[in-house]
mmCIF file of C-alpha atoms in Angstrom:
data_model
loop_
_atom_site.group_PDB
_atom_site.id
_atom_site.type_symbol
_atom_site.label_atom_id
_atom_site.label_comp_id
_atom_site.label_asym_id
_atom_site.label_seq_id
_atom_site.Cartn_x
_atom_site.Cartn_y
_atom_site.Cartn_z
ATOM 1 C CA MET A 22 19.700 0.553 7.678
ATOM 2 C CA ARG A 23 21.010 4.088 7.844
ATOM 3 C CA LYS A 24 19.363 4.628 11.199
ATOM 4 C CA GLN A 25 20.867 1.395 12.538
ATOM 5 C CA SER A 26 24.325 2.271 11.195
ATOM 6 C CA GLY A 27 24.032 5.727 12.734
ATOM 7 C CA PHE A 28 23.285 4.112 16.103
ATOM 8 C CA ASP A 29 26.358 1.843 16.003
ATOM 9 C CA PRO A 30 28.862 4.447 17.333
ATOM 10 C CA TYR A 31 26.624 5.063 20.366
ATOM 11 C CA LEU A 32 26.191 1.330 20.908
ATOM 12 C CA ALA A 33 29.953 0.799 20.636
ATOM 13 C CA LEU A 34 30.588 3.553 23.185
ATOM 14 C CA ILE A 35 28.012 2.133 25.607
ATOM 15 C CA VAL A 36 29.472 -1.375 25.322
ATOM 16 C CA ALA A 37 33.053 -0.067 25.740
ATOM 17 C CA VAL A 38 32.171 1.837 28.905
ATOM 18 C CA ALA A 39 30.146 -1.089 30.274
ATOM 19 C CA GLN A 40 32.846 -3.668 29.634
ATOM 20 C CA VAL A 41 35.689 -1.547 31.025
ATOM 21 C CA VAL A 42 33.909 -0.098 34.063
ATOM 22 C CA LEU A 43 31.935 -3.182 35.053
ATOM 23 C CA SER A 44 34.964 -5.415 34.534
ATOM 24 C CA GLN A 45 36.756 -3.394 37.201
ATOM 25 C CA GLY A 46 33.978 -4.289 39.631
ATOM 26 C CA ALA A 47 34.113 -7.927 38.478
ATOM 27 C CA ALA A 48 37.907 -7.937 39.019
ATOM 28 C CA TRP A 49 37.487 -6.748 42.599
ATOM 29 C CA GLY A 50 34.869 -9.409 43.286
ATOM 30 C CA GLN A 51 36.968 -12.169 41.672
ATOM 31 C CA ARG A 52 40.360 -10.981 42.922
ATOM 32 C CA ALA A 53 40.993 -14.256 44.715
ATOM 33 C CA SER A 54 40.373 -16.506 41.709
ATOM 34 C CA ARG A 55 41.093 -14.438 38.560
ATOM 35 C CA GLU A 56 43.953 -12.335 37.240
ATOM 36 C CA PRO A 57 43.831 -8.572 37.817
ATOM 37 C CA LEU A 58 43.155 -6.265 34.863
ATOM 38 C CA ASP A 59 46.217 -4.980 33.033
ATOM 39 C CA PRO A 60 46.821 -3.118 29.734
ATOM 40 C CA VAL A 61 46.392 -6.358 27.754
ATOM 41 C CA ALA A 62 43.036 -6.987 29.423
ATOM 42 C CA TYR A 63 41.814 -3.452 28.697
ATOM 43 C CA ALA A 64 42.903 -3.795 25.060
ATOM 44 C CA LEU A 65 40.976 -7.061 24.731
ATOM 45 C CA LEU A 66 37.940 -5.457 26.368
ATOM 46 C CA LEU A 67 37.939 -2.721 23.705
ATOM 47 C CA VAL A 68 38.232 -5.055 20.696
ATOM 48 C CA GLY A 69 34.528 -5.987 20.756
ATOM 49 C CA PRO A 70 33.233 -2.389 20.889
ATOM 50 C CA LEU A 71 35.535 -1.454 17.999
ATOM 51 C CA MET A 72 34.149 -4.358 15.939
ATOM 52 C CA ILE A 73 30.606 -3.104 16.547
ATOM 53 C CA LEU A 74 31.521 -0.066 14.440
ATOM 54 C CA VAL A 75 32.196 -2.248 11.369
ATOM 55 C CA ARG A 76 29.658 -5.052 11.938
ATOM 56 C CA ARG A 77 27.383 -3.827 9.127
ATOM 57 C CA LYS A 78 30.151 -3.810 6.512
ATOM 58 C CA TYR A 79 32.117 -6.848 7.679
ATOM 59 C CA PRO A 80 29.684 -8.866 9.821
ATOM 60 C CA ILE A 81 31.447 -12.246 9.811
ATOM 61 C CA THR A 82 34.984 -10.871 10.167
ATOM 62 C CA ALA A 83 33.942 -8.505 12.964
ATOM 63 C CA THR A 84 32.232 -11.331 14.848
ATOM 64 C CA ILE A 85 35.246 -13.664 14.503
ATOM 65 C CA VAL A 86 37.628 -10.993 15.799
ATOM 66 C CA THR A 87 35.307 -10.236 18.740
ATOM 67 C CA LEU A 88 35.024 -13.917 19.679
ATOM 68 C CA LEU A 89 38.800 -14.483 19.391
ATOM 69 C CA ALA A 90 39.446 -11.514 21.692
ATOM 70 C CA THR A 91 36.919 -12.953 24.151
ATOM 71 C CA TYR A 92 38.538 -16.417 24.000
ATOM 72 C CA VAL A 93 41.984 -14.935 24.679
ATOM 73 C CA TYR A 94 40.643 -12.777 27.521
ATOM 74 C CA THR A 95 39.016 -15.804 29.156
ATOM 75 C CA TRP A 96 41.982 -18.150 28.663
ATOM 76 C CA LEU A 97 44.380 -15.597 30.168
ATOM 77 C CA GLY A 98 42.409 -15.782 33.388
ATOM 78 C CA TYR A 99 40.889 -12.293 33.464
ATOM 79 C CA PRO A 100 37.556 -11.755 35.314
ATOM 80 C CA TYR A 101 34.341 -13.232 33.942
ATOM 81 C CA GLY A 102 31.325 -11.075 33.275
ATOM 82 C CA PRO A 103 30.969 -7.930 31.148
ATOM 83 C CA VAL A 104 33.446 -9.097 28.492
ATOM 84 C CA TYR A 105 30.716 -11.334 27.052
ATOM 85 C CA LEU A 106 28.445 -8.406 26.194
ATOM 86 C CA ALA A 107 30.106 -7.655 22.826
ATOM 87 C CA PRO A 108 30.058 -11.314 21.620
ATOM 88 C CA ILE A 109 26.351 -11.542 22.458
ATOM 89 C CA ILE A 110 25.643 -8.426 20.390
ATOM 90 C CA MET A 111 27.737 -9.676 17.458
ATOM 91 C CA LEU A 112 26.087 -13.123 17.335
ATOM 92 C CA PHE A 113 22.676 -11.494 17.716
ATOM 93 C CA SER A 114 23.472 -9.131 14.842
ATOM 94 C CA LEU A 115 24.602 -11.990 12.584
ATOM 95 C CA VAL A 116 21.285 -13.797 13.001
ATOM 96 C CA THR A 117 19.163 -10.710 12.438
ATOM 97 C CA GLN A 118 21.145 -9.893 9.286
ATOM 98 C CA GLY A 119 20.282 -13.317 7.870
ATOM 99 C CA LEU A 120 23.707 -14.937 8.338
ATOM 100 C CA ARG A 121 22.225 -17.711 10.426
ATOM 101 C CA VAL A 122 24.541 -20.566 9.424
ATOM 102 C CA ALA A 123 27.633 -18.524 10.277
ATOM 103 C CA ALA A 124 26.072 -17.364 13.549
ATOM 104 C CA TRP A 125 25.121 -20.853 14.722
ATOM 105 C CA SER A 126 28.516 -22.233 13.670
ATOM 106 C CA MET A 127 30.322 -19.581 15.697
ATOM 107 C CA ALA A 128 27.994 -20.188 18.630
ATOM 108 C CA GLY A 129 28.905 -23.894 18.489
ATOM 109 C CA VAL A 130 32.614 -23.092 18.378
ATOM 110 C CA THR A 131 32.185 -20.718 21.338
ATOM 111 C CA LEU A 132 30.425 -23.447 23.321
ATOM 112 C CA ALA A 133 33.224 -25.915 22.546
ATOM 113 C CA VAL A 134 35.902 -23.376 23.542
ATOM 114 C CA PHE A 135 34.320 -22.594 26.911
ATOM 115 C CA LEU A 136 33.649 -26.256 27.728
ATOM 116 C CA SER A 137 37.257 -27.127 26.812
ATOM 117 C CA TYR A 138 38.544 -24.263 28.933
ATOM 118 C CA GLY A 139 36.674 -25.569 31.958
ATOM 119 C CA TYR A 140 38.160 -29.033 31.424
ATOM 120 C CA LEU A 141 41.734 -27.838 30.828
ATOM 121 C CA LEU A 142 41.604 -25.445 33.789
ATOM 122 C CA SER A 143 41.020 -28.230 36.311
ATOM 123 C CA GLY A 144 42.177 -31.283 34.367
ATOM 124 C CA GLU A 145 38.637 -32.704 34.471
ATOM 125 C CA SER A 146 35.114 -31.675 33.584
ATOM 126 C CA ALA A 147 33.902 -28.628 35.477
ATOM 127 C CA GLY A 148 30.649 -30.437 36.193
ATOM 128 C CA LEU A 149 27.233 -30.942 34.686
ATOM 129 C CA PHE A 150 25.856 -27.724 36.104
ATOM 130 C CA HIS A 151 28.715 -25.655 34.621
ATOM 131 C CA ASP A 152 28.383 -27.249 31.199
ATOM 132 C CA SER A 153 24.584 -27.011 31.201
ATOM 133 C CA ALA A 154 24.639 -23.377 32.274
ATOM 134 C CA ILE A 155 27.015 -22.371 29.469
ATOM 135 C CA THR A 156 25.038 -24.382 26.904
ATOM 136 C CA ALA A 157 21.695 -22.961 28.060
ATOM 137 C CA PHE A 158 23.009 -19.396 28.017
ATOM 138 C CA ILE A 159 24.368 -19.642 24.468
ATOM 139 C CA LEU A 160 21.158 -21.342 23.253
ATOM 140 C CA LEU A 161 19.077 -18.638 24.931
ATOM 141 C CA VAL A 162 21.016 -15.907 23.129
ATOM 142 C CA MET A 163 20.625 -17.641 19.760
ATOM 143 C CA VAL A 164 16.930 -18.406 20.235
ATOM 144 C CA MET A 165 16.216 -14.791 21.200
ATOM 145 C CA ALA A 166 18.104 -13.666 18.104
ATOM 146 C CA GLU A 167 16.040 -16.034 15.924
ATOM 147 C CA LEU A 168 12.783 -14.776 17.427
ATOM 148 C CA THR A 169 13.846 -11.188 16.793
ATOM 149 C CA ARG A 170 14.702 -12.063 13.191
ATOM 150 C CA ILE A 171 11.310 -13.728 12.678
ATOM 151 C CA LEU A 172 9.477 -10.744 14.148
ATOM 152 C CA ARG A 173 11.395 -8.324 11.924
ATOM 153 C CA GLU A 174 10.744 -10.398 8.817
ATOM 154 C CA ARG A 175 7.060 -10.663 9.669
ATOM 155 C CA ARG A 176 6.859 -6.928 10.266
ATOM 156 C CA ALA A 177 8.636 -6.278 6.942
ATOM 157 C CA GLN A 178 6.262 -8.686 5.190
ATOM 158 C CA GLN A 179 3.253 -6.912 6.676
ATOM 159 C CA GLN A 180 4.671 -3.558 5.594
ATOM 160 C CA ARG A 181 5.194 -4.883 2.071
ATOM 161 C CA ALA A 182 1.585 -6.089 2.044
ATOM 162 C CA VAL A 183 0.409 -2.648 3.210
ATOM 163 C CA ASP A 184 2.535 -0.946 0.533
ATOM 164 C CA GLU A 185 1.214 -3.310 -2.121
ATOM 165 C CA GLU A 186 -2.365 -2.640 -1.054
ATOM 166 C CA THR A 187 -1.692 1.095 -1.142
ATOM 167 C CA ARG A 188 -0.278 0.818 -4.661
ATOM 168 C CA ARG A 189 -3.264 -1.299 -5.720
ATOM 169 C CA GLN A 190 -5.723 1.232 -4.348
ATOM 170 C CA ALA A 191 -3.805 4.049 -6.054
ATOM 171 C CA SER A 192 -3.982 2.140 -9.351
ATOM 172 C CA GLU A 193 -7.712 1.617 -8.906
ATOM 173 C CA GLU A 194 -8.177 5.323 -8.171
ATOM 174 C CA ARG A 195 -6.203 6.249 -11.294
ATOM 175 C CA LEU A 196 -8.303 3.817 -13.338
ATOM 176 C CA THR A 197 -11.493 5.300 -11.886
ATOM 177 C CA MET A 198 -10.321 8.822 -12.694
ATOM 178 C CA ALA A 199 -9.405 7.810 -16.239
ATOM 179 C CA GLN A 200 -12.843 6.290 -16.723
ATOM 180 C CA GLU A 201 -14.508 9.361 -15.238
ATOM 181 C CA LEU A 202 -12.535 11.666 -17.516
ATOM 182 C CA HIS A 203 -13.429 9.553 -20.532
ATOM 183 C CA ASP A 204 -17.127 9.668 -19.728
ATOM 184 C CA VAL A 205 -17.092 13.390 -18.991
ATOM 185 C CA LEU A 206 -15.243 14.259 -22.177
ATOM 186 C CA ALA A 207 -17.133 11.811 -24.394
ATOM 187 C CA HIS A 208 -20.535 13.055 -23.249
ATOM 188 C CA ASN A 209 -19.862 16.780 -23.363
ATOM 189 C CA ILE A 210 -17.802 16.814 -26.546
ATOM 190 C CA SER A 211 -20.436 14.674 -28.301
ATOM 191 C CA LEU A 212 -23.097 17.105 -27.090
ATOM 192 C CA ILE A 213 -21.052 20.060 -28.306
ATOM 193 C CA HIS A 214 -20.548 18.357 -31.678
ATOM 194 C CA VAL A 215 -24.265 17.649 -32.116
ATOM 195 C CA GLN A 216 -25.310 21.160 -31.060
ATOM 196 C CA ALA A 217 -22.651 22.773 -33.235
ATOM 197 C CA SER A 218 -23.912 20.811 -36.253
ATOM 198 C CA THR A 219 -27.461 21.882 -35.417
ATOM 199 C CA ALA A 220 -26.423 25.517 -35.088
ATOM 200 C CA LEU A 221 -24.630 25.493 -38.435
ATOM 201 C CA HIS A 222 -27.632 23.861 -40.097
ATOM 202 C CA LEU A 223 -30.133 26.358 -38.637
ATOM 203 C CA MET A 224 -27.989 29.492 -38.695
ATOM 204 C CA ASP A 225 -29.624 30.982 -41.793
ATOM 205 C CA ASP A 226 -33.156 29.563 -41.706
ATOM 206 C CA ASN A 227 -33.879 29.492 -37.991
ATOM 207 C CA PRO A 228 -31.448 31.708 -36.061
ATOM 208 C CA GLU A 229 -33.452 31.444 -32.837
ATOM 209 C CA HIS A 230 -32.960 27.679 -32.659
ATOM 210 C CA ALA A 231 -29.326 28.183 -33.615
ATOM 211 C CA ARG A 232 -28.964 30.549 -30.666
ATOM 212 C CA THR A 233 -30.387 27.841 -28.371
ATOM 213 C CA ALA A 234 -27.884 25.329 -29.706
ATOM 214 C CA LEU A 235 -25.011 27.756 -29.128
ATOM 215 C CA ALA A 236 -26.215 28.384 -25.573
ATOM 216 C CA THR A 237 -26.203 24.619 -24.999
ATOM 217 C CA ILE A 238 -22.628 24.486 -26.315
ATOM 218 C CA LYS A 239 -21.621 27.208 -23.885
ATOM 219 C CA THR A 240 -23.222 25.363 -20.972
ATOM 220 C CA ALA A 241 -21.699 22.028 -21.979
ATOM 221 C CA SER A 242 -18.201 23.490 -22.325
ATOM 222 C CA LYS A 243 -18.498 25.088 -18.884
ATOM 223 C CA GLU A 244 -19.804 21.828 -17.459
ATOM 224 C CA VAL A 245 -16.946 19.749 -18.860
ATOM 225 C CA LEU A 246 -14.416 22.101 -17.289
ATOM 226 C CA GLY A 247 -16.181 21.897 -13.933
ATOM 227 C CA GLU A 248 -16.416 18.111 -14.017
ATOM 228 C CA MET A 249 -12.774 17.780 -15.022
ATOM 229 C CA ARG A 250 -11.799 19.912 -12.038
ATOM 230 C CA SER A 251 -13.889 17.753 -9.690
ATOM 231 C CA VAL A 252 -12.295 14.571 -11.053
ATOM 232 C CA LEU A 253 -8.741 15.915 -10.955
ATOM 233 C CA ASN A 254 -9.219 17.291 -7.450
ATOM 234 C CA VAL A 255 -8.741 13.765 -6.112
ATOM 235 C CA LEU A 256 -5.039 14.215 -6.884
ATOM 236 C CA ARG A 257 -4.768 17.121 -4.479
ATOM 237 C CA GLU A 258 -3.914 16.639 -0.854
ATOM 238 C CA GLY A 259 -6.965 16.726 1.350
ATOM 239 C CA ALA A 260 -9.366 16.447 -1.598
ATOM 240 C CA PRO A 261 -12.248 13.931 -1.612
ATOM 241 C CA ARG A 262 -11.134 10.433 -2.647
ATOM 242 C CA SER A 263 -13.935 9.858 -5.166
ATOM 243 C CA PRO A 264 -15.371 11.812 -8.097
ATOM 244 C CA THR A 265 -18.505 13.835 -7.409
ATOM 245 C CA ALA A 266 -20.934 12.683 -10.122
ATOM 246 C CA GLY A 267 -24.180 11.463 -8.565
ATOM 247 C CA LEU A 268 -27.885 11.071 -9.201
ATOM 248 C CA ASP A 269 -28.585 14.386 -7.493
ATOM 249 C CA ARG A 270 -27.214 15.987 -10.674
ATOM 250 C CA LEU A 271 -29.406 13.947 -13.009
ATOM 251 C CA ASP A 272 -31.907 16.767 -13.648
ATOM 252 C CA GLU A 273 -29.055 19.047 -14.665
ATOM 253 C CA LEU A 274 -27.674 16.345 -16.982
ATOM 254 C CA VAL A 275 -31.064 15.881 -18.643
ATOM 255 C CA GLU A 276 -31.605 19.615 -19.046
ATOM 256 C CA ARG A 277 -28.367 20.208 -20.949
ATOM 257 C CA SER A 278 -28.548 17.020 -23.044
ATOM 258 C CA GLY A 279 -30.314 18.804 -25.901
ATOM 259 C CA LEU A 280 -32.843 15.972 -26.103
ATOM 260 C CA ASP A 281 -36.519 15.572 -25.279
ATOM 261 C CA VAL A 282 -36.044 13.551 -22.086
ATOM 262 C CA THR A 283 -38.644 12.277 -19.654
ATOM 263 C CA LEU A 284 -37.204 11.435 -16.261
ATOM 264 C CA ASP A 285 -39.172 8.997 -14.109
ATOM 265 C CA ARG A 286 -38.151 7.939 -10.584
ATOM 266 C CA ALA A 287 -39.914 5.080 -8.805
ATOM 267 C CA GLY A 288 -39.106 5.085 -5.109
ATOM 268 C CA SER A 289 -36.146 6.560 -3.278
ATOM 269 C CA ARG A 290 -33.455 5.403 -0.857
ATOM 270 C CA PRO A 291 -29.855 6.288 0.034
ATOM 271 C CA LEU A 292 -27.351 4.714 -2.339
ATOM 272 C CA PRO A 293 -23.646 3.889 -2.029
ATOM 273 C CA SER A 294 -21.477 6.423 -3.834
ATOM 274 C CA GLN A 295 -20.185 3.756 -6.258
ATOM 275 C CA VAL A 296 -23.736 2.856 -7.311
ATOM 276 C CA GLU A 297 -24.724 6.515 -7.695
ATOM 277 C CA ARG A 298 -21.684 7.225 -9.820
ATOM 278 C CA ALA A 299 -22.204 4.159 -12.013
ATOM 279 C CA ALA A 300 -25.906 4.929 -12.544
ATOM 280 C CA TYR A 301 -25.129 8.557 -13.407
ATOM 281 C CA ARG A 302 -22.459 7.564 -15.925
ATOM 282 C CA ILE A 303 -24.703 4.933 -17.526
ATOM 283 C CA VAL A 304 -27.432 7.544 -18.040
ATOM 284 C CA GLN A 305 -24.856 10.030 -19.296
ATOM 285 C CA GLU A 306 -23.372 7.605 -21.820
ATOM 286 C CA SER A 307 -26.823 6.539 -23.013
ATOM 287 C CA LEU A 308 -27.860 10.175 -23.567
ATOM 288 C CA THR A 309 -24.575 10.734 -25.416
ATOM 289 C CA ASN A 310 -25.366 7.829 -27.742
ATOM 290 C CA ALA A 311 -28.911 9.057 -28.271
ATOM 291 C CA ALA A 312 -27.710 12.581 -29.091
ATOM 292 C CA ARG A 313 -25.071 11.214 -31.452
ATOM 293 C CA TYR A 314 -27.092 8.628 -33.336
ATOM 294 C CA ALA A 315 -30.720 9.646 -32.842
ATOM 295 C CA PRO A 316 -30.890 13.440 -32.544
ATOM 296 C CA GLY A 317 -34.409 14.727 -32.080
ATOM 297 C CA SER A 318 -35.690 11.453 -30.648
ATOM 298 C CA GLN A 319 -37.667 11.202 -27.454
ATOM 299 C CA VAL A 320 -35.814 9.604 -24.562
ATOM 300 C CA THR A 321 -37.188 8.054 -21.379
ATOM 301 C CA VAL A 322 -34.993 7.636 -18.324
ATOM 302 C CA GLN A 323 -36.408 5.411 -15.569
ATOM 303 C CA LEU A 324 -34.940 4.777 -12.131
ATOM 304 C CA GLU A 325 -36.513 2.053 -9.996
ATOM 305 C CA TYR A 326 -35.300 1.848 -6.400
ATOM 306 C CA GLY A 327 -35.896 -1.721 -5.267
ATOM 307 C CA PRO A 328 -35.022 -3.318 -1.916
ATOM 308 C CA ALA A 329 -32.115 -5.276 -3.429
ATOM 309 C CA GLU A 330 -31.235 -3.449 -6.641
ATOM 310 C CA LEU A 331 -31.437 -0.215 -8.576
ATOM 311 C CA THR A 332 -32.797 -0.569 -12.097
ATOM 312 C CA VAL A 333 -31.733 2.056 -14.637
ATOM 313 C CA ARG A 334 -33.523 2.014 -17.995
ATOM 314 C CA ILE A 335 -32.890 4.457 -20.864
ATOM 315 C CA ALA A 336 -34.901 4.104 -24.075
ATOM 316 C CA ASP A 337 -35.094 6.322 -27.145
ATOM 317 C CA THR A 338 -37.446 6.358 -30.127
ATOM 318 C CA GLY A 339 -34.807 6.939 -32.786
ATOM 319 C CA ALA A 340 -33.577 4.502 -35.427
ATOM 320 C CA THR A 341 -30.285 3.689 -33.752
ATOM 321 C CA THR A 342 -28.488 0.459 -34.709
ATOM 322 C CA PRO A 343 -26.536 -1.537 -32.136
ATOM 323 C CA THR A 344 -23.613 -1.984 -34.510
ATOM 324 C CA MET A 345 -22.974 1.742 -34.616
ATOM 325 C CA LEU A 346 -23.099 2.028 -30.849
ATOM 326 C CA SER A 347 -20.877 -0.909 -30.011
ATOM 327 C CA GLU A 348 -18.255 -0.588 -32.705
ATOM 328 C CA GLU A 349 -17.987 3.113 -33.460
ATOM 329 C CA GLY A 350 -17.810 6.385 -31.607
ATOM 330 C CA SER A 351 -15.651 6.711 -28.513
ATOM 331 C CA GLY A 352 -14.863 3.001 -28.389
ATOM 332 C CA ASN A 353 -15.918 2.668 -24.776
ATOM 333 C CA GLY A 354 -19.690 3.273 -24.890
ATOM 334 C CA ILE A 355 -21.682 0.111 -24.217
ATOM 335 C CA PRO A 356 -18.602 -1.931 -23.157
ATOM 336 C CA GLY A 357 -17.727 0.808 -20.684
ATOM 337 C CA MET A 358 -21.254 0.856 -19.247
ATOM 338 C CA ARG A 359 -21.244 -2.927 -18.985
ATOM 339 C CA GLU A 360 -17.909 -2.826 -17.139
ATOM 340 C CA ARG A 361 -19.299 -0.338 -14.639
ATOM 341 C CA ALA A 362 -22.287 -2.563 -13.928
ATOM 342 C CA SER A 363 -20.166 -5.740 -13.712
ATOM 343 C CA ALA A 364 -17.725 -4.081 -11.315
ATOM 344 C CA LEU A 365 -20.605 -3.700 -8.848
ATOM 345 C CA GLY A 366 -21.895 -7.236 -9.403
ATOM 346 C CA GLY A 367 -24.721 -6.067 -11.653
ATOM 347 C CA THR A 368 -25.744 -6.574 -15.263
ATOM 348 C CA LEU A 369 -26.369 -4.354 -18.279
ATOM 349 C CA VAL A 370 -28.300 -5.217 -21.426
ATOM 350 C CA ALA A 371 -28.350 -2.949 -24.481
ATOM 351 C CA GLY A 372 -30.132 -3.503 -27.773
ATOM 352 C CA PRO A 373 -32.909 -2.455 -30.143
ATOM 353 C CA ALA A 374 -36.342 -1.797 -28.657
ATOM 354 C CA GLY A 375 -39.086 -1.086 -31.173
ATOM 355 C CA THR A 376 -37.867 1.652 -33.505
ATOM 356 C CA GLY A 377 -35.267 2.844 -31.053
ATOM 357 C CA PHE A 378 -32.678 1.560 -28.640
ATOM 358 C CA GLN A 379 -32.787 0.650 -24.956
ATOM 359 C CA VAL A 380 -30.175 0.288 -22.218
ATOM 360 C CA SER A 381 -31.198 -1.527 -19.037
ATOM 361 C CA ALA A 382 -28.879 -1.898 -16.043
ATOM 362 C CA ARG A 383 -29.462 -3.667 -12.738
ATOM 363 C CA LEU A 384 -27.148 -2.584 -9.921
ATOM 364 C CA PRO A 385 -27.283 -4.551 -6.629
ATOM 365 C CA LEU A 386 -27.840 -2.596 -3.400
ATOM 366 C CA PRO A 387 -27.028 -3.462 0.216
ATOM 367 C CA GLU A 388 -29.899 -4.268 2.522
ATOM 368 C CA GLU A 389 -31.537 -1.219 4.095
ATOM 369 C CA ASN A 390 -31.229 -0.854 7.835
ATOM 370 C CA PRO A 391 -34.681 -0.703 9.472
#
């Protein structure tokens, strides 16, 4: 709107020059049938351009004044032609601003005025061609204005849809980052807590094992800072639009888990980043639960790369109860893993298995290109 309002003075100047200069040429060409231009004619020619300056603030009033000046100009017998430029712009502007009823009403009045003028000028109808030409011209102006209005509204609607989609994607990215931060913090802080408890317990009797636990704490604290930076980097301009956790870092995750973990991979194939991230976080959360509730247990992590799905299975030998895992702790353990799997169209089952606990997730994969 500001850009349009800023253009109005230039438009008014262009219309003023066009109506005054071109009307002089029209007066010369119609000198035998129309009145010559005089100060009154020039004043009437400038009314429309002046109204263009205020058409945004007073659209209906400005249009009425412009049309009245045009009626008077025509009825006084001045030359036809450029004087109708300002009324066209004003009626066009009314329609595009949404004042359609007022615009069409004024267009109807204008049609009636010009048809009446033709009748009163000669005492009889000016003819079917004259009346049809005036009617067709006014209808053409109004139809073009309506088409312009429809195009603008459609363009605005499309822009709103684009903006809404952008906001939705931004919300999804924020939700993804929040989930990533939760998983990063929950895993590493749980690991630090477990290793700190171990170090305190072994400090006097077995200082060497305590030293190992403290080294694990140091590594975990460094890792959580690095992962937080990688997640938060998506907020920076030009940064990658997705967090960086992936299955290529699984060996590193297992090594610093503080658990006796056996990692088994069956097959291999490229994976979508969303599947990689979900699988990594499911393994991470499962190792966090095992470290929290079954320290010292043996854990098996299995990845099976199938043609249509990736199966992730984490099982431990500890005496973990499902109630503790689902209701206590961070509050987003198993439900969070299940949400990650469901978001990709997969499934996740978690429950007791023998003396321990098992998490099994199936994540669908796109078909491989031959």
